[in-house]
XYZ file of C-alpha atoms in Angstrom:
563
model
C 99.859 122.420 87.698
C 100.422 121.208 84.147
C 104.210 121.298 83.809
C 104.831 119.767 80.404
C 102.738 118.682 77.435
C 104.047 116.450 74.656
C 102.046 115.940 71.443
C 102.981 113.711 68.481
C 101.151 113.146 65.190
C 98.031 114.974 66.341
C 96.079 116.847 63.623
C 98.598 119.261 62.026
C 101.081 118.823 64.892
C 103.933 116.468 64.009
C 105.893 116.759 67.256
C 105.541 119.377 69.953
C 106.731 119.679 73.553
C 105.584 122.657 75.619
C 106.599 123.592 79.165
C 104.127 125.581 81.250
C 104.679 127.786 84.296
C 102.523 128.905 87.221
C 100.237 131.893 86.933
C 98.671 133.097 83.669
C 99.936 131.669 80.385
C 98.434 133.218 77.247
C 98.608 131.496 73.850
C 98.284 133.741 70.796
C 98.923 133.438 67.073
C 97.327 133.682 63.675
C 93.977 131.980 63.077
C 94.528 128.333 62.138
C 98.030 128.154 63.610
C 97.014 125.392 66.015
C 96.133 127.143 69.289
C 92.827 125.352 69.719
C 94.391 122.085 68.531
C 96.693 122.211 71.570
C 93.658 122.661 73.826
C 91.897 119.818 71.969
C 94.902 117.630 72.788
C 94.666 118.547 76.486
C 90.932 117.839 76.381
C 91.603 114.337 75.034
C 94.400 113.829 77.576
C 91.912 114.233 80.430
C 89.305 111.875 78.977
C 87.555 113.796 76.189
C 85.924 111.952 73.312
C 88.537 110.724 70.811
C 88.386 110.008 67.095
C 90.635 108.587 64.385
C 90.322 111.987 62.660
C 92.773 113.407 65.224
C 95.584 111.154 63.914
C 97.927 113.068 61.604
C 97.602 112.030 57.970
C 99.912 109.165 57.097
C 100.641 108.172 60.721
C 99.477 105.118 62.669
C 98.644 106.806 65.966
C 98.542 110.114 67.826
C 100.308 110.382 71.198
C 99.559 112.882 73.966
C 101.353 112.995 77.317
C 101.133 115.474 80.174
C 103.148 115.872 83.391
C 101.362 117.403 86.380
C 102.812 118.486 89.719
C 100.504 118.325 92.734
C 100.930 120.725 95.639
C 100.041 119.455 99.115
C 98.698 116.148 100.367
C 94.991 117.065 100.348
C 94.499 117.505 96.601
C 91.339 115.631 95.475
C 93.231 113.820 92.712
C 95.331 111.992 95.315
C 92.216 110.444 96.817
C 91.072 109.330 93.357
C 94.505 107.840 92.617
C 94.443 105.910 95.901
C 90.923 104.669 95.169
C 92.028 103.256 91.800
C 95.340 101.825 93.042
C 97.539 104.345 91.202
C 100.853 105.168 92.890
C 101.824 108.847 93.095
C 105.447 109.625 93.936
C 106.962 113.059 94.591
C 103.637 114.728 93.764
C 103.905 113.822 90.056
C 101.120 112.489 87.856
C 101.700 111.551 84.216
C 98.682 111.134 81.942
C 99.115 109.515 78.541
C 96.708 108.737 75.753
C 97.383 107.092 72.410
C 94.747 107.142 69.656
C 95.218 104.684 66.780
C 94.082 105.121 63.219
C 91.282 102.637 63.956
C 89.972 105.041 66.605
C 90.903 102.915 69.617
C 92.414 104.621 72.654
C 95.036 103.385 75.117
C 95.071 105.392 78.363
C 97.624 105.393 81.172
C 97.986 107.164 84.511
C 101.514 106.957 85.952
C 102.168 104.050 83.616
C 99.112 102.048 84.697
C 96.599 101.094 82.001
C 93.193 102.610 82.766
C 89.809 102.999 81.090
C 88.734 106.289 79.505
C 86.162 106.681 82.284
C 88.883 106.400 84.928
C 91.145 108.788 82.972
C 88.240 111.256 82.924
C 87.803 110.878 86.705
C 91.464 111.726 87.327
C 91.600 114.403 84.624
C 88.549 116.258 85.963
C 90.425 116.824 89.227
C 93.439 118.230 87.373
C 92.076 120.469 84.611
C 88.930 122.543 84.117
C 88.399 123.521 80.447
C 86.106 126.351 79.350
C 85.645 127.159 75.682
C 83.665 129.784 73.811
C 81.009 127.152 73.080
C 81.267 125.327 76.395
C 78.876 127.114 78.732
C 76.718 124.024 79.195
C 77.166 124.012 82.951
C 75.758 127.534 83.120
C 73.071 126.904 80.528
C 71.959 123.587 82.068
C 69.742 124.467 85.027
C 70.144 120.937 86.433
C 73.812 121.784 87.153
C 73.054 124.985 89.063
C 72.371 123.151 92.311
C 75.834 121.542 92.228
C 77.449 124.960 91.599
C 75.672 126.407 94.622
C 76.544 123.385 96.777
C 80.161 123.672 95.702
C 80.258 127.330 96.629
C 78.842 126.740 100.111
C 80.473 123.333 100.529
C 81.682 123.901 104.092
C 78.073 124.028 105.325
C 75.967 122.598 102.488
C 77.890 119.352 101.820
C 77.615 118.107 105.445
C 73.875 118.895 105.300
C 73.595 116.990 101.999
C 75.351 113.954 103.520
C 73.053 113.979 106.567
C 70.027 114.152 104.264
C 71.334 111.356 102.008
C 71.886 109.000 104.963
C 68.173 109.204 105.789
C 67.178 109.286 102.092
C 68.872 105.916 101.416
C 66.968 104.258 104.267
C 63.725 105.880 103.110
C 64.164 104.749 99.483
C 65.030 101.169 100.473
C 62.000 100.947 102.763
C 59.753 102.516 100.113
C 60.975 100.034 97.500
C 60.185 97.101 99.807
C 56.726 98.488 100.535
C 55.953 98.941 96.831
C 57.144 95.402 96.184
C 54.825 94.053 98.886
C 51.918 96.102 97.564
C 52.027 94.574 94.076
C 48.943 92.680 92.849
C 47.909 89.473 94.556
C 48.503 87.268 91.513
C 52.164 88.302 91.229
C 52.678 87.789 94.950
C 51.116 84.325 94.800
C 53.334 83.311 91.889
C 56.378 84.624 93.706
C 55.482 82.763 96.889
C 54.962 79.486 95.014
C 58.307 79.847 93.291
C 60.416 80.589 96.348
C 58.647 77.939 98.453
C 59.563 75.353 95.810
C 63.171 76.626 95.765
C 63.407 76.599 99.562
C 62.079 73.021 99.815
C 64.447 71.841 97.076
C 67.445 73.239 98.941
C 66.263 71.955 102.338
C 65.599 68.440 100.992
C 69.169 68.295 99.693
C 70.487 68.620 103.307
C 73.665 70.313 102.171
C 76.732 70.487 104.388
C 79.566 73.015 104.160
C 82.591 71.612 102.220
C 80.611 68.470 101.359
C 81.340 68.834 97.642
C 85.086 69.136 98.271
C 85.137 66.064 100.523
C 83.158 64.030 97.978
C 85.445 65.119 95.139
C 88.461 63.947 97.144
C 86.823 60.575 97.916
C 85.927 60.200 94.230
C 89.511 60.872 93.244
C 90.737 58.139 95.618
C 88.213 55.617 94.309
C 89.103 56.375 90.697
C 92.773 55.699 91.544
C 92.102 52.648 93.764
C 93.725 50.070 91.462
C 96.976 52.045 91.102
C 97.110 52.699 94.851
C 96.508 49.014 95.716
C 99.197 47.823 93.293
C 101.688 50.385 94.621
C 101.055 49.424 98.273
C 101.238 45.702 97.500
C 104.471 46.089 95.507
C 105.973 48.136 98.339
C 105.064 45.445 100.881
C 106.473 42.675 98.689
C 109.702 44.613 98.113
C 110.243 44.995 101.849
C 108.908 41.756 103.314
C 108.721 39.180 100.516
C 111.031 36.213 100.022
C 114.613 37.279 99.385
C 113.473 40.964 99.495
C 114.716 44.049 101.279
C 114.006 43.182 104.923
C 115.749 39.770 104.688
C 118.910 41.279 103.244
C 118.967 44.124 105.792
C 118.393 41.523 108.577
C 121.372 39.553 107.268
C 123.491 42.728 107.211
C 122.438 43.492 110.792
C 123.477 39.996 111.995
C 126.867 40.191 110.280
C 127.551 43.698 111.656
C 126.595 42.462 115.127
C 129.330 39.793 114.811
C 131.818 42.398 113.565
C 130.932 44.757 116.440
C 131.576 41.985 118.991
C 135.040 41.529 117.512
C 135.741 45.246 116.900
C 133.812 47.988 118.808
C 134.421 50.391 115.912
C 131.490 48.731 114.097
C 129.072 49.137 116.981
C 127.630 52.504 115.790
C 127.200 51.235 112.233
C 125.462 48.099 113.536
C 123.046 50.215 115.588
C 122.218 52.380 112.531
C 121.415 49.343 110.391
C 119.440 47.771 113.256
C 117.311 50.928 113.589
C 116.613 50.869 109.850
C 115.633 47.198 110.089
C 113.086 47.820 112.856
C 111.678 50.911 111.053
C 111.206 48.885 107.884
C 109.652 46.093 109.933
C 107.106 48.623 111.326
C 106.473 49.957 107.804
C 105.862 46.450 106.529
C 103.269 45.840 109.253
C 101.530 49.164 108.370
C 101.495 48.229 104.683
C 100.025 44.799 105.572
C 97.265 46.496 107.568
C 96.532 48.855 104.674
C 96.250 45.901 102.286
C 93.794 44.241 104.687
C 91.455 47.267 104.772
C 91.781 48.473 101.167
C 88.544 47.565 99.447
C 87.066 48.800 96.177
C 83.346 49.707 96.336
C 81.908 50.533 92.869
C 78.501 51.226 94.436
C 80.045 53.990 96.597
C 81.506 55.606 93.481
C 78.040 55.713 91.905
C 76.594 57.272 95.074
C 79.270 59.991 95.034
C 78.621 60.729 91.345
C 74.877 61.084 91.980
C 75.403 63.349 94.995
C 77.863 65.604 93.161
C 75.429 65.895 90.240
C 72.681 66.917 92.672
C 74.931 69.572 94.254
C 76.015 70.892 90.845
C 72.371 71.203 89.754
C 71.692 73.345 92.836
C 74.799 75.428 92.127
C 73.562 76.197 88.624
C 70.292 77.472 90.098
C 71.153 79.139 93.369
C 74.853 79.916 93.795
C 78.411 79.075 92.814
C 79.217 77.462 96.182
C 77.338 75.564 98.893
C 77.755 78.635 101.134
C 76.016 80.811 98.528
C 73.197 78.285 98.137
C 72.592 78.212 101.897
C 72.718 82.037 102.024
C 70.094 82.187 99.265
C 67.974 79.671 101.193
C 68.086 81.877 104.303
C 67.180 84.917 102.226
C 64.101 83.381 100.612
C 63.049 81.840 103.926
C 62.785 85.401 105.267
C 60.905 86.480 102.138
C 58.475 83.567 102.497
C 57.719 84.633 106.058
C 57.188 88.230 104.887
C 54.825 87.240 102.053
C 52.837 84.840 104.241
C 52.364 87.648 106.779
C 52.190 90.473 104.211
C 49.560 92.632 105.901
C 51.461 92.710 109.182
C 54.681 93.714 107.415
C 52.959 96.376 105.310
C 51.546 97.972 108.437
C 54.955 97.942 110.144
C 56.691 99.394 107.075
C 54.140 102.183 106.755
C 54.833 103.205 110.351
C 58.595 103.120 109.745
C 58.199 105.114 106.514
C 56.120 107.770 108.266
C 58.839 108.156 110.884
C 61.597 108.266 108.224
C 59.628 110.838 106.227
C 59.547 113.194 109.219
C 63.311 112.790 109.650
C 63.811 113.350 105.923
C 61.695 116.523 105.933
C 63.717 117.827 108.868
C 67.055 117.163 107.108
C 65.655 118.660 103.871
C 64.611 121.798 105.773
C 68.121 122.146 107.249
C 69.611 121.705 103.782
C 67.208 124.271 102.312
C 68.142 126.770 105.038
C 71.862 126.317 104.305
C 71.335 126.711 100.553
C 69.315 129.909 100.969
C 72.018 131.355 103.208
C 74.790 130.627 100.707
C 72.610 131.604 97.724
C 72.375 135.073 99.253
C 76.156 135.219 99.667
C 76.724 133.971 96.112
C 74.314 136.554 94.716
C 76.158 139.381 96.473
C 79.570 138.214 95.262
C 78.372 137.763 91.675
C 76.911 141.266 91.647
C 80.280 142.575 92.779
C 82.120 140.587 90.103
C 79.656 141.665 87.395
C 80.073 145.292 88.395
C 83.815 144.949 87.842
C 83.013 143.533 84.405
C 80.798 146.560 83.559
C 77.529 144.733 84.072
C 76.548 146.804 87.099
C 72.921 147.082 85.957
C 72.576 143.334 85.703
C 70.449 141.671 88.378
C 71.368 138.100 89.296
C 69.370 135.807 91.562
C 69.654 132.221 92.755
C 66.080 130.946 92.833
C 65.338 128.017 95.108
C 61.970 126.281 94.792
C 61.069 123.592 97.298
C 58.583 120.727 97.164
C 58.554 119.273 100.677
C 56.949 116.004 99.581
C 59.110 115.412 96.498
C 62.325 113.831 97.769
C 65.308 113.698 95.425
C 68.848 112.452 96.000
C 70.118 115.959 96.819
C 67.111 117.243 98.728
C 63.760 118.802 97.943
C 65.192 121.920 96.287
C 65.239 122.982 92.640
C 67.971 125.596 92.071
C 68.165 127.807 88.982
C 70.082 130.963 88.147
C 67.946 133.892 86.976
C 69.157 137.140 85.445
C 68.006 140.457 84.058
C 70.613 142.282 81.973
C 68.495 145.372 81.290
C 66.817 147.656 83.879
C 63.065 147.204 84.038
C 63.136 143.728 82.510
C 61.880 140.846 84.684
C 64.220 138.132 85.884
C 64.352 135.183 83.493
C 66.297 131.912 83.418
C 69.953 132.523 82.570
C 69.854 130.220 79.536
C 67.079 132.285 77.912
C 68.478 135.778 78.431
C 72.242 136.095 78.172
C 74.040 136.686 74.882
C 77.399 135.109 74.028
C 79.444 138.049 75.320
C 77.319 138.301 78.454
C 77.668 134.579 79.092
C 81.444 134.877 78.844
C 81.453 137.570 81.499
C 78.951 135.768 83.758
C 80.963 132.551 83.465
C 84.146 134.475 84.303
C 82.433 136.079 87.286
C 81.402 132.648 88.551
C 84.830 131.174 87.859
C 86.449 134.018 89.792
C 84.426 132.874 92.787
C 84.496 129.092 92.283
C 88.212 128.756 91.428
C 89.004 129.241 95.120
C 86.760 126.294 96.039
C 87.306 123.758 93.242
C 90.919 122.760 93.957
C 91.683 121.883 90.316
C 95.314 122.153 89.275
C 94.765 124.084 86.039
C 92.024 126.093 84.342
C 91.910 126.548 80.572
C 89.998 129.376 78.896
C 89.616 128.821 75.153
C 88.638 132.179 73.602
C 86.070 132.958 76.306
C 86.707 136.659 75.593
C 85.080 136.448 72.133
C 82.618 139.234 71.376
C 83.981 141.885 73.766
C 86.244 144.913 73.363
C 87.311 148.186 74.942
C 86.986 148.623 78.679
C 85.121 145.309 78.970
C 88.117 143.563 77.410
C 90.394 145.190 79.985
C 88.072 144.122 82.812
C 88.048 140.528 81.510
C 91.841 140.542 81.310
C 92.100 141.645 84.940
C 89.506 139.088 86.018
C 91.333 136.221 84.268
C 94.542 137.304 85.986
C 92.811 137.231 89.381
C 91.659 133.673 88.688
C 95.300 132.817 87.879
C 96.317 133.961 91.367
C 94.551 130.867 92.778
C 95.131 128.375 89.937
C 97.379 127.921 86.945
C 95.489 129.408 83.972
C 96.097 128.697 80.288
C 94.234 131.094 78.015
C 93.826 131.290 74.247
C 92.936 134.870 73.408
C 92.670 137.373 70.561
C 92.495 140.313 72.974
C 95.684 142.372 73.408
C 94.510 143.343 76.906
C 94.519 139.684 77.982
C 97.887 139.016 76.337
C 99.404 141.986 78.181
C 98.415 140.458 81.553
C 100.256 137.198 80.837
C 102.988 135.944 83.139
C 104.077 133.722 80.244
C 103.252 134.500 76.614
C 103.477 131.656 74.071
C 103.268 132.359 70.351
C 101.756 129.622 68.179
C 102.803 129.566 64.521
C 102.529 127.183 61.603
C 104.819 126.738 58.644
C 105.043 124.562 55.538
C 108.011 122.212 55.433
C 108.444 119.381 52.961
C 104.913 119.916 51.738
C 103.448 119.373 55.242
C 102.092 121.861 57.782
C 103.841 121.983 61.155
C 102.990 123.875 64.338
C 105.565 125.472 66.635
C 105.367 127.136 70.076
C 107.737 129.954 71.051
C 107.974 131.695 74.458
C 108.117 135.458 73.819
C 110.659 137.851 75.295
C 109.591 141.324 76.457
C 110.412 142.857 73.066
C 108.639 140.001 71.294
C 105.558 140.645 73.462
C 105.432 144.255 72.267
C 105.527 143.110 68.647
C 102.867 140.397 69.115
C 100.497 142.635 71.101
C 100.949 145.304 68.424
C 99.959 142.758 65.796
C 96.875 141.848 67.829
C 95.920 145.549 68.004
C 96.359 146.530 64.388
C 96.656 143.396 62.311
C 99.533 142.767 59.907
C 101.050 146.286 59.769
C 102.661 147.445 63.019
C 103.232 151.202 63.251
C 105.105 153.230 65.853
C 101.763 154.252 67.319
C 100.711 150.614 67.547
C 103.969 149.702 69.233
C 103.497 152.565 71.690
C 99.973 151.379 72.472
C 101.292 147.830 73.079
C 103.957 149.143 75.455
C 101.296 151.131 77.327
C 99.178 147.981 77.741
C 102.169 146.086 79.117
C 103.000 148.953 81.495
C 99.384 149.075 82.684
C 99.492 145.288 83.240
C 102.662 145.600 85.325
C 101.008 148.261 87.484
C 97.945 146.058 87.954
C 100.116 143.148 89.083
C 102.155 145.201 91.541
C 100.794 144.785 95.090
C 99.624 148.062 96.642
């Protein structure tokens, strides 16, 4: 659930911190007070499109931050966080977004910098926002199939995955076949090209790590003079006339005399003697090195030429010798395929025919599952619509199938059809429903889908526009039922909806220092009566209005009490 929202320098909001509770939270207030601005801020927090226009006049940036608490270890957002390397401790996720006056956004999830796309991925698993103009998912028939699949996910999703496993193999094989079936001229050009590339790589006779070994040998040759001088100087220092070894030999002889006269010097004599013999061995090794050290300028030229040849191949075929050899193996296989094209085409056609049968079988299983759950969805929506006083409305999930037209999600086209008036034929939902009807249909669907989506919070932004009377009461009860499965934040102008709130927040604006500021106040029971009365009658609140508000609140309490 969304626990706390902090907004700074956003539109008319200077600084605002709001705590939210579980259940149904209703936000009310005068038009223009900033209710929708708060929802706009949440929308941006979860990856919505930003703009410099959101930054409060005179400020450098707008800041939005939200704290979410996650219940359980199976929430889908935890999987997304793990996928993107975001640590989640104690079930807490903090989203933050800063928008500068230049329009640039900086996004963070639990302190980690992320892209807007990643923020949107995480945010979509936390909050589901529905506004009075945001029925695109219902109006877009291409989204209907995903709504149905989501509803019947326990049976449909496994069937989709089984289908997609075969579909991937089928598409890859089909792509290869189409590539082989291109015109002869293109194939001939392709064959000439890759044969030339293959021969060029083979003629180079590359060896793994050859470039690294050559680079090391080149480095030694380039430093030959310094190495030779250093070795020669070391040898001279140890074994030259009046150099180190002579003086240590003299010390050894004198200590040997001392040790014969006084045994206390025996150990010291042995230590110096050991050093003498070690240095003597080192001097011999240095002499041997000087005998074999030889500078070969021709070898340096050979190394340079070979490295240039390898680098030329790297620029064409891969960053490393391993990649070049892998590319060589790949085109060798392609050469064989192109040279024996007819044989391969025949084999692929057989494999495709077999895969097509498997694909049709999986598509049929998927179609059967969708039809089963479409029937269940239709029944539940009719029940929900009846509760919203649309009992004469006929709803149908139409599934059309083209067995030879394979798509990523099957061979089915799913679209919601509806008839809101008796005697009228079923027509696509997007072409029939009015604004008020769409609000109720969307609410009916959300009442069903909220149990399956797993999102932390659902926001309804004035989805009750255009309704009144008993329909308004039915919508209020339906929104409350949705809130029993998810935290719901709802902006509303309906007193019936406000009366059902578990938490009622009043949004107000005031002028201070020549600037407009927005405030949020949690209402007490007596405050609720006053605010609901205002929503019923407008500015003037009479005793009758107050009585009506109290009756709505009493009715809401009765509705919430378990029977």
